[in-house]
PDB file of C-alpha atoms in Angstrom:
ATOM      1  CA  MET A  16     -84.636 -71.910 -26.270  1.00  0.00           C
ATOM      2  CA  GLN A  17     -81.749 -74.245 -27.067  1.00  0.00           C
ATOM      3  CA  ALA A  18     -78.339 -72.631 -27.720  1.00  0.00           C
ATOM      4  CA  VAL A  19     -74.804 -73.705 -28.595  1.00  0.00           C
ATOM      5  CA  GLN A  20     -71.894 -71.268 -28.378  1.00  0.00           C
ATOM      6  CA  LEU A  21     -68.656 -71.788 -30.259  1.00  0.00           C
ATOM      7  CA  ASP A  22     -65.804 -69.312 -30.345  1.00  0.00           C
ATOM      8  CA  PHE A  23     -66.886 -68.163 -33.802  1.00  0.00           C
ATOM      9  CA  LEU A  24     -70.602 -69.031 -33.964  1.00  0.00           C
ATOM     10  CA  HIS A  25     -73.700 -68.697 -31.808  1.00  0.00           C
ATOM     11  CA  LEU A  26     -76.404 -71.242 -32.618  1.00  0.00           C
ATOM     12  CA  THR A  27     -79.880 -70.729 -31.256  1.00  0.00           C
ATOM     13  CA  TYR A  28     -83.044 -72.721 -31.805  1.00  0.00           C
ATOM     14  CA  ARG A  29     -86.082 -70.456 -31.513  1.00  0.00           C
ATOM     15  CA  PRO A  30     -89.134 -72.632 -30.840  1.00  0.00           C
ATOM     16  CA  ASP A  31     -91.407 -69.556 -30.976  1.00  0.00           C
ATOM     17  CA  LEU A  32     -90.271 -68.953 -34.573  1.00  0.00           C
ATOM     18  CA  GLN A  33     -89.527 -72.603 -35.397  1.00  0.00           C
ATOM     19  CA  LEU A  34     -86.120 -71.761 -36.807  1.00  0.00           C
ATOM     20  CA  LEU A  35     -82.425 -72.148 -36.220  1.00  0.00           C
ATOM     21  CA  LEU A  36     -80.326 -68.977 -36.037  1.00  0.00           C
ATOM     22  CA  LEU A  37     -76.645 -69.129 -36.967  1.00  0.00           C
ATOM     23  CA  ARG A  38     -74.877 -65.916 -35.981  1.00  0.00           C
ATOM     24  CA  TRP A  39     -71.231 -65.962 -37.029  1.00  0.00           C
ATOM     25  CA  THR A  40     -69.124 -63.727 -34.778  1.00  0.00           C
ATOM     26  CA  ARG A  41     -65.903 -63.386 -36.771  1.00  0.00           C
ATOM     27  CA  PRO A  42     -64.213 -64.474 -40.005  1.00  0.00           C
ATOM     28  CA  VAL A  43     -63.468 -68.209 -39.955  1.00  0.00           C
ATOM     29  CA  THR A  44     -61.153 -70.726 -41.544  1.00  0.00           C
ATOM     30  CA  SER A  45     -62.493 -73.338 -43.931  1.00  0.00           C
ATOM     31  CA  GLU A  46     -62.283 -75.919 -41.137  1.00  0.00           C
ATOM     32  CA  GLU A  47     -64.209 -73.699 -38.708  1.00  0.00           C
ATOM     33  CA  HIS A  48     -66.780 -73.059 -41.427  1.00  0.00           C
ATOM     34  CA  ARG A  49     -67.481 -76.784 -41.721  1.00  0.00           C
ATOM     35  CA  VAL A  50     -67.395 -77.353 -37.950  1.00  0.00           C
ATOM     36  CA  GLY A  51     -69.954 -74.574 -37.520  1.00  0.00           C
ATOM     37  CA  TYR A  52     -72.348 -75.881 -40.136  1.00  0.00           C
ATOM     38  CA  ASN A  53     -72.052 -79.433 -38.808  1.00  0.00           C
ATOM     39  CA  ALA A  54     -72.832 -78.169 -35.283  1.00  0.00           C
ATOM     40  CA  ALA A  55     -75.872 -76.386 -36.735  1.00  0.00           C
ATOM     41  CA  LEU A  56     -76.960 -79.589 -38.455  1.00  0.00           C
ATOM     42  CA  ASP A  57     -76.655 -81.507 -35.168  1.00  0.00           C
ATOM     43  CA  LEU A  58     -78.838 -78.938 -33.401  1.00  0.00           C
ATOM     44  CA  ALA A  59     -81.329 -78.897 -36.292  1.00  0.00           C
ATOM     45  CA  ARG A  60     -81.653 -82.680 -36.084  1.00  0.00           C
ATOM     46  CA  ALA A  61     -82.112 -82.577 -32.300  1.00  0.00           C
ATOM     47  CA  GLU A  62     -84.778 -79.858 -32.524  1.00  0.00           C
ATOM     48  CA  LYS A  63     -86.292 -81.126 -35.792  1.00  0.00           C
ATOM     49  CA  VAL A  64     -86.086 -77.828 -37.640  1.00  0.00           C
ATOM     50  CA  GLY A  65     -85.584 -77.203 -41.361  1.00  0.00           C
ATOM     51  CA  ARG A  66     -85.633 -73.387 -41.376  1.00  0.00           C
ATOM     52  CA  TRP A  67     -82.257 -71.688 -40.914  1.00  0.00           C
ATOM     53  CA  MET A  68     -81.289 -68.032 -40.790  1.00  0.00           C
ATOM     54  CA  ILE A  69     -77.556 -67.633 -41.342  1.00  0.00           C
ATOM     55  CA  ASP A  70     -76.241 -64.230 -40.289  1.00  0.00           C
ATOM     56  CA  LEU A  71     -73.005 -63.433 -42.125  1.00  0.00           C
ATOM     57  CA  ARG A  72     -72.921 -59.706 -41.362  1.00  0.00           C
ATOM     58  CA  THR A  73     -70.061 -60.003 -38.859  1.00  0.00           C
ATOM     59  CA  ARG A  74     -68.223 -62.885 -40.507  1.00  0.00           C
ATOM     60  CA  GLY A  75     -68.394 -61.845 -44.122  1.00  0.00           C
ATOM     61  CA  LEU A  76     -68.598 -64.261 -47.012  1.00  0.00           C
ATOM     62  CA  ALA A  77     -67.016 -67.680 -47.146  1.00  0.00           C
ATOM     63  CA  SER A  78     -64.780 -68.668 -50.024  1.00  0.00           C
ATOM     64  CA  ALA A  79     -66.539 -69.796 -53.193  1.00  0.00           C
ATOM     65  CA  ASP A  80     -65.464 -73.398 -52.432  1.00  0.00           C
ATOM     66  CA  ASP A  81     -66.865 -73.281 -48.903  1.00  0.00           C
ATOM     67  CA  PHE A  82     -70.131 -71.780 -50.150  1.00  0.00           C
ATOM     68  CA  ASN A  83     -70.342 -74.519 -52.783  1.00  0.00           C
ATOM     69  CA  TRP A  84     -69.873 -77.094 -49.999  1.00  0.00           C
ATOM     70  CA  VAL A  85     -72.885 -75.613 -48.160  1.00  0.00           C
ATOM     71  CA  LEU A  86     -74.984 -75.598 -51.325  1.00  0.00           C
ATOM     72  CA  THR A  87     -74.155 -79.219 -52.132  1.00  0.00           C
ATOM     73  CA  ASP A  88     -72.971 -81.336 -49.195  1.00  0.00           C
ATOM     74  CA  MET A  89     -74.765 -79.485 -46.389  1.00  0.00           C
ATOM     75  CA  ARG A  90     -77.922 -78.893 -48.377  1.00  0.00           C
ATOM     76  CA  ALA A  91     -78.213 -82.610 -49.112  1.00  0.00           C
ATOM     77  CA  GLN A  92     -78.317 -83.230 -45.333  1.00  0.00           C
ATOM     78  CA  PHE A  93     -81.649 -81.386 -45.027  1.00  0.00           C
ATOM     79  CA  LYS A  94     -83.679 -84.325 -46.373  1.00  0.00           C
ATOM     80  CA  PRO A  95     -84.499 -85.932 -42.986  1.00  0.00           C
ATOM     81  CA  LEU A  96     -85.310 -82.567 -41.361  1.00  0.00           C
ATOM     82  CA  PRO A  97     -88.948 -81.475 -41.167  1.00  0.00           C
ATOM     83  CA  GLU A  98     -90.134 -79.343 -44.067  1.00  0.00           C
ATOM     84  CA  PRO A  99     -90.013 -76.657 -45.195  1.00  0.00           C
ATOM     85  CA  HIS A 100     -86.294 -76.662 -45.928  1.00  0.00           C
ATOM     86  CA  ARG A 101     -85.180 -73.050 -46.190  1.00  0.00           C
ATOM     87  CA  MET A 102     -81.875 -71.226 -45.707  1.00  0.00           C
ATOM     88  CA  ALA A 103     -81.995 -67.437 -45.439  1.00  0.00           C
ATOM     89  CA  TYR A 104     -78.593 -65.756 -45.661  1.00  0.00           C
ATOM     90  CA  LEU A 105     -78.451 -62.389 -43.938  1.00  0.00           C
ATOM     91  CA  VAL A 106     -75.617 -60.304 -45.415  1.00  0.00           C
ATOM     92  CA  THR A 107     -74.466 -56.716 -45.579  1.00  0.00           C
ATOM     93  CA  PRO A 108     -75.565 -54.744 -48.646  1.00  0.00           C
ATOM     94  CA  TYR A 109     -71.878 -54.672 -49.634  1.00  0.00           C
ATOM     95  CA  HIS A 110     -71.804 -58.502 -49.948  1.00  0.00           C
ATOM     96  CA  ALA A 111     -75.315 -59.049 -51.331  1.00  0.00           C
ATOM     97  CA  ALA A 112     -74.406 -58.863 -55.025  1.00  0.00           C
ATOM     98  CA  THR A 113     -71.411 -61.201 -54.629  1.00  0.00           C
ATOM     99  CA  ILE A 114     -73.250 -63.943 -52.748  1.00  0.00           C
ATOM    100  CA  THR A 115     -76.316 -63.637 -54.997  1.00  0.00           C
ATOM    101  CA  ALA A 116     -74.123 -64.055 -58.087  1.00  0.00           C
ATOM    102  CA  ARG A 117     -72.424 -67.106 -56.543  1.00  0.00           C
ATOM    103  CA  LEU A 118     -75.802 -68.631 -55.710  1.00  0.00           C
ATOM    104  CA  ILE A 119     -77.191 -68.079 -59.215  1.00  0.00           C
ATOM    105  CA  GLU A 120     -74.014 -69.402 -60.846  1.00  0.00           C
ATOM    106  CA  GLN A 121     -73.838 -72.560 -58.754  1.00  0.00           C
ATOM    107  CA  GLU A 122     -77.543 -73.357 -58.859  1.00  0.00           C
ATOM    108  CA  ALA A 123     -77.536 -73.037 -62.656  1.00  0.00           C
ATOM    109  CA  VAL A 124     -75.390 -76.170 -62.950  1.00  0.00           C
ATOM    110  CA  MET A 125     -76.772 -78.038 -59.948  1.00  0.00           C
ATOM    111  CA  PRO A 126     -79.174 -80.962 -60.314  1.00  0.00           C
ATOM    112  CA  GLU A 127     -82.772 -79.916 -59.625  1.00  0.00           C
ATOM    113  CA  LYS A 128     -83.141 -82.526 -56.888  1.00  0.00           C
ATOM    114  CA  LEU A 129     -80.299 -80.936 -54.943  1.00  0.00           C
ATOM    115  CA  ARG A 130     -81.637 -77.401 -55.501  1.00  0.00           C
ATOM    116  CA  LYS A 131     -84.975 -78.518 -54.099  1.00  0.00           C
ATOM    117  CA  ALA A 132     -83.390 -80.128 -51.023  1.00  0.00           C
ATOM    118  CA  ALA A 133     -83.434 -76.641 -49.452  1.00  0.00           C
ATOM    119  CA  VAL A 134     -84.458 -73.293 -50.908  1.00  0.00           C
ATOM    120  CA  VAL A 135     -81.757 -70.649 -50.427  1.00  0.00           C
ATOM    121  CA  ARG A 136     -82.352 -66.897 -50.514  1.00  0.00           C
ATOM    122  CA  ILE A 137     -80.197 -63.847 -49.773  1.00  0.00           C
ATOM    123  CA  PHE A 138     -81.401 -60.930 -47.612  1.00  0.00           C
ATOM    124  CA  THR A 139     -79.969 -57.671 -46.325  1.00  0.00           C
ATOM    125  CA  GLU A 140     -82.775 -57.071 -43.808  1.00  0.00           C
ATOM    126  CA  GLU A 141     -83.452 -59.427 -40.912  1.00  0.00           C
ATOM    127  CA  GLN A 142     -87.221 -58.868 -40.793  1.00  0.00           C
ATOM    128  CA  MET A 143     -87.591 -59.725 -44.489  1.00  0.00           C
ATOM    129  CA  ALA A 144     -85.585 -62.916 -43.939  1.00  0.00           C
ATOM    130  CA  LEU A 145     -87.772 -63.906 -40.971  1.00  0.00           C
ATOM    131  CA  THR A 146     -90.940 -63.206 -42.927  1.00  0.00           C
ATOM    132  CA  TRP A 147     -89.739 -65.379 -45.824  1.00  0.00           C
ATOM    133  CA  LEU A 148     -88.627 -68.204 -43.512  1.00  0.00           C
ATOM    134  CA  ARG A 149     -91.982 -68.300 -41.762  1.00  0.00           C
ATOM    135  CA  SER A 150     -94.096 -67.937 -44.935  1.00  0.00           C
ATOM    136  CA  ALA A 151     -93.847 -71.595 -45.911  1.00  0.00           C
TER     137      ALA A 151
END
């Protein structure tokens, strides 16, 4: 199991599940947000994995601009990763409606090619997220 620990993020590649786990440990700045996702992308490239579970339960939601950056710039970087390309966001029930609304709003105006670069779903239960990630 390959792991990278930052002050604000624990990254773990799980070969048994063939997925990358991003567990944020605290609220982060916009800069830390991008550093964390870029570190995840580096590990995903090294391990050749296109399934990500992003646990936001401790961190909370990013700003709308930072989330848009993930949905556009980061998502576009999935192309060379092995398929399937999936991002499962694990959030508290309190944040589920907000992040789901942001996702629907941003994907409605996004080019289809970019939307298909990685499928993104929101979950409040870890087992459901794992089941979805592994179903493709």
